[in-house]
Short mmCIF file of C-alpha atoms in Angstrom, two decimals:
data_model
loop_
_atom_site.label_atom_id
_atom_site.label_comp_id
_atom_site.label_asym_id
_atom_site.label_seq_id
_atom_site.Cartn_x
_atom_site.Cartn_y
_atom_site.Cartn_z
CA UNK A 18 106.68 132.08 113.56
CA UNK A 19 107.21 128.72 111.84
CA UNK A 20 105.15 128.01 108.73
CA UNK A 21 102.33 125.59 109.59
CA UNK A 22 102.43 122.18 107.95
CA UNK A 23 100.20 121.89 104.89
CA UNK A 24 97.43 119.33 104.99
CA UNK A 25 95.32 117.64 107.63
CA UNK A 26 96.41 116.93 111.21
CA UNK A 27 96.45 113.21 111.81
CA UNK A 28 95.93 111.16 114.94
CA UNK A 29 95.22 112.34 118.43
CA UNK A 30 98.46 114.11 119.28
CA UNK A 31 101.65 115.34 117.60
CA UNK A 32 103.43 112.18 118.72
CA UNK A 33 100.68 110.03 117.23
CA UNK A 34 100.86 111.98 113.97
CA UNK A 35 104.63 111.49 113.80
CA UNK A 36 104.17 107.79 114.39
CA UNK A 37 101.46 107.44 111.72
CA UNK A 38 103.60 109.21 109.12
CA UNK A 39 106.73 107.23 110.04
CA UNK A 40 104.82 103.93 109.74
CA UNK A 41 103.30 104.98 106.41
CA UNK A 42 106.76 105.93 105.09
CA UNK A 43 108.21 102.60 106.26
CA UNK A 44 105.48 100.61 104.53
CA UNK A 45 105.75 102.72 101.38
CA UNK A 46 109.46 101.94 101.09
CA UNK A 47 108.83 98.28 101.97
CA UNK A 48 106.13 97.68 99.37
CA UNK A 49 106.73 100.49 96.85
CA UNK A 50 102.99 101.18 96.65
CA UNK A 51 100.40 101.56 99.41
CA UNK A 52 96.70 102.37 99.59
CA UNK A 53 95.67 104.93 102.20
CA UNK A 54 93.37 107.88 102.60
CA UNK A 55 93.94 110.97 100.48
CA UNK A 56 94.78 113.12 103.51
CA UNK A 57 97.39 110.69 104.77
CA UNK A 58 98.86 110.29 101.27
CA UNK A 59 99.14 114.05 100.91
CA UNK A 60 100.94 114.32 104.26
CA UNK A 61 103.17 111.35 103.46
CA UNK A 62 104.42 112.65 100.12
CA UNK A 63 106.76 115.40 101.39
CA UNK A 64 108.11 113.19 104.19
CA UNK A 65 108.83 110.27 101.83
CA UNK A 66 110.51 112.52 99.28
CA UNK A 67 112.73 114.11 101.91
CA UNK A 68 113.77 110.62 103.03
CA UNK A 69 114.60 109.62 99.43
CA UNK A 70 116.66 112.79 99.04
CA UNK A 71 118.59 111.89 102.18
CA UNK A 72 119.06 108.37 100.86
CA UNK A 73 120.46 109.76 97.61
CA UNK A 74 123.12 111.61 99.61
CA UNK A 75 123.99 108.19 101.00
CA UNK A 76 126.46 109.05 103.78
CA UNK A 77 126.37 107.88 107.39
CA UNK A 78 124.86 111.11 108.68
CA UNK A 79 122.01 110.88 106.17
CA UNK A 80 121.48 107.24 107.13
CA UNK A 81 121.17 108.17 110.81
CA UNK A 82 118.73 110.96 109.98
CA UNK A 83 116.57 108.49 108.03
CA UNK A 84 116.81 105.92 110.84
CA UNK A 85 115.31 108.53 113.16
CA UNK A 86 112.08 108.24 111.13
CA UNK A 87 112.16 104.77 109.57
CA UNK A 88 113.00 102.45 112.45
CA UNK A 89 113.28 99.27 110.38
CA UNK A 90 116.92 98.73 109.37
CA UNK A 91 116.04 96.36 106.54
CA UNK A 92 113.83 99.01 104.98
CA UNK A 93 116.52 101.68 105.40
CA UNK A 94 119.03 99.36 103.73
CA UNK A 95 116.65 98.78 100.82
CA UNK A 96 115.98 102.51 100.57
CA UNK A 97 119.68 103.39 100.38
CA UNK A 98 120.85 100.47 98.21
CA UNK A 99 117.93 99.88 95.83
CA UNK A 100 115.52 102.81 95.82
CA UNK A 101 117.92 105.79 95.97
CA UNK A 102 120.12 104.73 92.98
CA UNK A 103 116.99 104.50 90.83
CA UNK A 104 116.41 108.22 91.30
CA UNK A 105 119.99 109.39 90.70
CA UNK A 106 118.99 111.51 87.68
CA UNK A 107 115.54 112.53 88.93
CA UNK A 108 115.39 115.97 90.60
CA UNK A 109 112.60 115.28 93.11
CA UNK A 110 109.07 114.01 92.51
CA UNK A 111 109.74 110.43 93.59
CA UNK A 112 106.16 109.60 94.52
CA UNK A 113 102.85 109.60 92.70
CA UNK A 114 99.40 109.90 94.29
CA UNK A 115 96.43 108.50 92.34
CA UNK A 116 92.93 108.96 93.74
CA UNK A 117 90.80 105.84 93.68
CA UNK A 118 87.46 107.08 95.01
CA UNK A 119 85.56 106.65 98.29
CA UNK A 120 86.08 103.70 100.65
CA UNK A 121 83.22 101.32 101.39
CA UNK A 122 82.16 101.77 105.00
CA UNK A 123 82.93 105.39 105.77
CA UNK A 124 83.24 106.80 102.22
CA UNK A 125 86.68 108.22 103.03
CA UNK A 126 88.40 109.33 99.81
CA UNK A 127 91.18 106.83 99.19
CA UNK A 128 94.37 107.12 97.18
CA UNK A 129 97.28 104.98 96.05
CA UNK A 130 100.71 106.46 96.74
CA UNK A 131 103.62 104.78 94.99
CA UNK A 132 107.28 105.28 94.28
CA UNK A 133 107.62 106.27 90.64
CA UNK A 134 109.64 104.22 88.20
CA UNK A 135 113.17 105.02 87.12
CA UNK A 136 113.61 107.99 84.80
CA UNK A 137 114.56 106.53 81.41
CA UNK A 138 115.85 109.60 79.56
CA UNK A 139 117.84 112.25 81.39
CA UNK A 140 115.72 115.07 82.74
CA UNK A 141 115.09 117.95 80.36
CA UNK A 142 117.28 120.17 82.51
CA UNK A 143 120.29 118.93 80.47
CA UNK A 144 120.84 121.87 78.09
CA UNK A 145 119.72 124.85 80.14
CA UNK A 146 118.03 127.86 78.60
CA UNK A 147 121.23 129.90 78.69
CA UNK A 148 123.26 127.13 77.08
CA UNK A 149 120.68 126.76 74.30
CA UNK A 150 120.69 130.53 73.75
CA UNK A 151 124.48 130.54 73.57
CA UNK A 152 124.44 127.67 71.08
CA UNK A 153 121.90 129.47 68.91
CA UNK A 154 124.00 132.64 69.05
CA UNK A 155 127.07 130.61 68.12
CA UNK A 156 125.29 129.09 65.11
CA UNK A 157 124.10 132.51 63.98
CA UNK A 158 127.59 133.97 64.25
CA UNK A 159 129.10 131.12 62.26
CA UNK A 160 126.44 131.45 59.57
CA UNK A 161 126.97 135.20 59.21
CA UNK A 162 130.76 135.19 59.44
CA UNK A 163 132.74 134.90 56.18
CA UNK A 164 134.22 131.50 55.36
CA UNK A 165 137.78 132.39 56.41
CA UNK A 166 136.76 133.76 59.81
CA UNK A 167 134.56 130.84 60.93
CA UNK A 168 137.41 128.31 61.33
CA UNK A 169 139.45 130.95 63.16
CA UNK A 170 136.62 131.51 65.62
CA UNK A 171 136.27 127.78 66.15
CA UNK A 172 140.02 127.48 66.71
CA UNK A 173 139.88 130.28 69.27
CA UNK A 174 137.00 128.52 70.97
CA UNK A 175 138.97 125.30 71.26
CA UNK A 176 141.78 127.03 73.13
CA UNK A 177 139.42 128.13 75.88
CA UNK A 178 138.28 125.69 78.54
CA UNK A 179 135.41 123.33 77.77
CA UNK A 180 132.76 124.88 80.00
CA UNK A 181 133.34 128.30 78.47
CA UNK A 182 133.37 126.92 74.96
CA UNK A 183 129.80 127.93 74.19
CA UNK A 184 130.29 131.59 75.00
CA UNK A 185 133.93 132.35 74.23
CA UNK A 186 133.74 132.40 70.41
CA UNK A 187 130.80 134.78 70.58
CA UNK A 188 132.79 137.33 72.56
CA UNK A 189 135.99 136.67 70.62
CA UNK A 190 134.54 137.45 67.20
CA UNK A 191 131.33 139.11 68.31
CA UNK A 192 132.11 142.60 66.94
CA UNK A 193 132.98 141.84 63.34
CA UNK A 194 130.06 139.56 62.43
CA UNK A 195 127.68 141.88 64.26
CA UNK A 196 128.85 144.81 62.11
CA UNK A 197 128.58 142.69 59.00
CA UNK A 198 125.05 141.69 59.88
CA UNK A 199 123.96 145.28 60.30
CA UNK A 200 125.59 146.20 57.02
CA UNK A 201 123.71 143.44 55.24
CA UNK A 202 120.42 144.61 56.68
CA UNK A 203 120.98 148.17 55.47
CA UNK A 204 121.93 146.91 52.01
CA UNK A 205 118.72 144.97 51.73
CA UNK A 206 116.65 147.90 52.98
CA UNK B 6 64.81 130.63 127.49
CA UNK B 7 63.00 131.17 124.17
CA UNK B 8 60.81 128.25 123.18
CA UNK B 9 58.46 127.67 120.19
CA UNK B 10 54.92 128.85 120.91
CA UNK B 11 53.22 126.50 118.45
CA UNK B 12 53.73 122.94 117.32
CA UNK B 13 55.21 122.91 113.81
CA UNK B 14 52.58 121.64 111.38
CA UNK B 15 53.13 118.50 109.34
CA UNK B 16 52.83 120.66 106.24
CA UNK B 17 55.59 123.04 107.33
CA UNK B 18 57.88 120.17 108.30
CA UNK B 19 57.28 118.40 105.02
CA UNK B 20 57.72 121.49 102.87
CA UNK B 21 61.02 122.18 104.63
CA UNK B 22 62.19 118.61 104.11
CA UNK B 23 61.07 118.63 100.48
CA UNK B 24 64.16 120.71 99.76
CA UNK B 25 66.58 118.07 101.05
CA UNK B 26 67.80 116.70 97.77
CA UNK B 27 70.71 114.56 96.80
CA UNK B 28 72.68 115.64 93.75
CA UNK B 29 73.96 113.23 91.16
CA UNK B 30 77.68 112.54 91.32
CA UNK B 31 79.64 114.07 88.46
CA UNK B 32 81.24 111.39 86.33
CA UNK B 33 83.59 111.32 83.40
CA UNK B 34 83.95 108.53 80.85
CA UNK B 35 87.03 106.37 81.38
CA UNK B 36 89.48 106.88 78.54
CA UNK B 37 90.23 103.12 78.45
CA UNK B 38 86.91 101.34 78.95
CA UNK B 39 84.46 104.27 78.50
CA UNK B 40 82.59 103.38 81.70
CA UNK B 41 81.57 106.28 83.97
CA UNK B 42 84.06 107.05 86.74
CA UNK B 43 84.88 109.88 89.15
CA UNK B 44 86.88 112.61 87.46
CA UNK B 45 90.59 112.80 88.44
CA UNK B 46 90.42 109.31 89.94
CA UNK B 47 91.36 105.82 88.78
CA UNK B 48 88.64 103.86 87.00
CA UNK B 49 87.19 101.21 89.36
CA UNK B 50 86.23 98.99 86.40
CA UNK B 51 89.50 98.67 84.52
CA UNK B 52 91.79 100.07 87.25
CA UNK B 53 93.65 102.51 85.03
CA UNK B 54 94.39 106.19 85.42
CA UNK B 55 96.02 108.26 82.69
CA UNK B 56 96.74 105.10 80.71
CA UNK B 57 98.57 103.54 83.65
CA UNK B 58 97.39 100.46 85.55
CA UNK B 59 96.86 101.58 89.17
CA UNK B 60 94.57 98.90 90.66
CA UNK B 61 94.59 95.20 90.00
CA UNK B 62 91.16 94.13 88.76
#
């Protein structure tokens, strides 16, 4: 059984709902920021972000898949050429919903949904947890190792390929400094 | 079909309706202009949310 879509059902029929969401997505990419009801904004967010992800891929197949939803070719061009490059280093989360309170008339809760600005600094996913751990281990090994062994370990590390550089010295000289460290602990105790 | 046997007295009607009360809307002070606003929503006075201008005023 397929997982039901999260959020409210819009319009009078599935076709109407599809049309509402497609029009909202088109206007969002045209203007960058639109005011709508909270329910519609919440339904629009996943659709708009999937379209941006397709635009980031940028090939002809992705363009045709986007054109199936956003019928306006000018908007699709703008999405692929101007909007998608802005989010090259952003791993998802391209839209922001801000609630702005009830509407006059029917008191429907309204919201502003907008495309977020360009990410200035690279996302924090740069040095991963494992890489940081390896670097810390490397620093510890170099601090514990005697002066004559540390350059040798570094030289060994340079021979290995770049992507393995963080881990290789640890395994290459892992035994000796580890033994030394235990010896020091016992001496102190 | 079951129907009421007696007319409901004015007193009973009024004491029932006396419990229809509106509750005050919860508000939070805007961090920019300190005016009361809905929590988790942009301020309608200065148009900011989370230090970011959302609405043009």
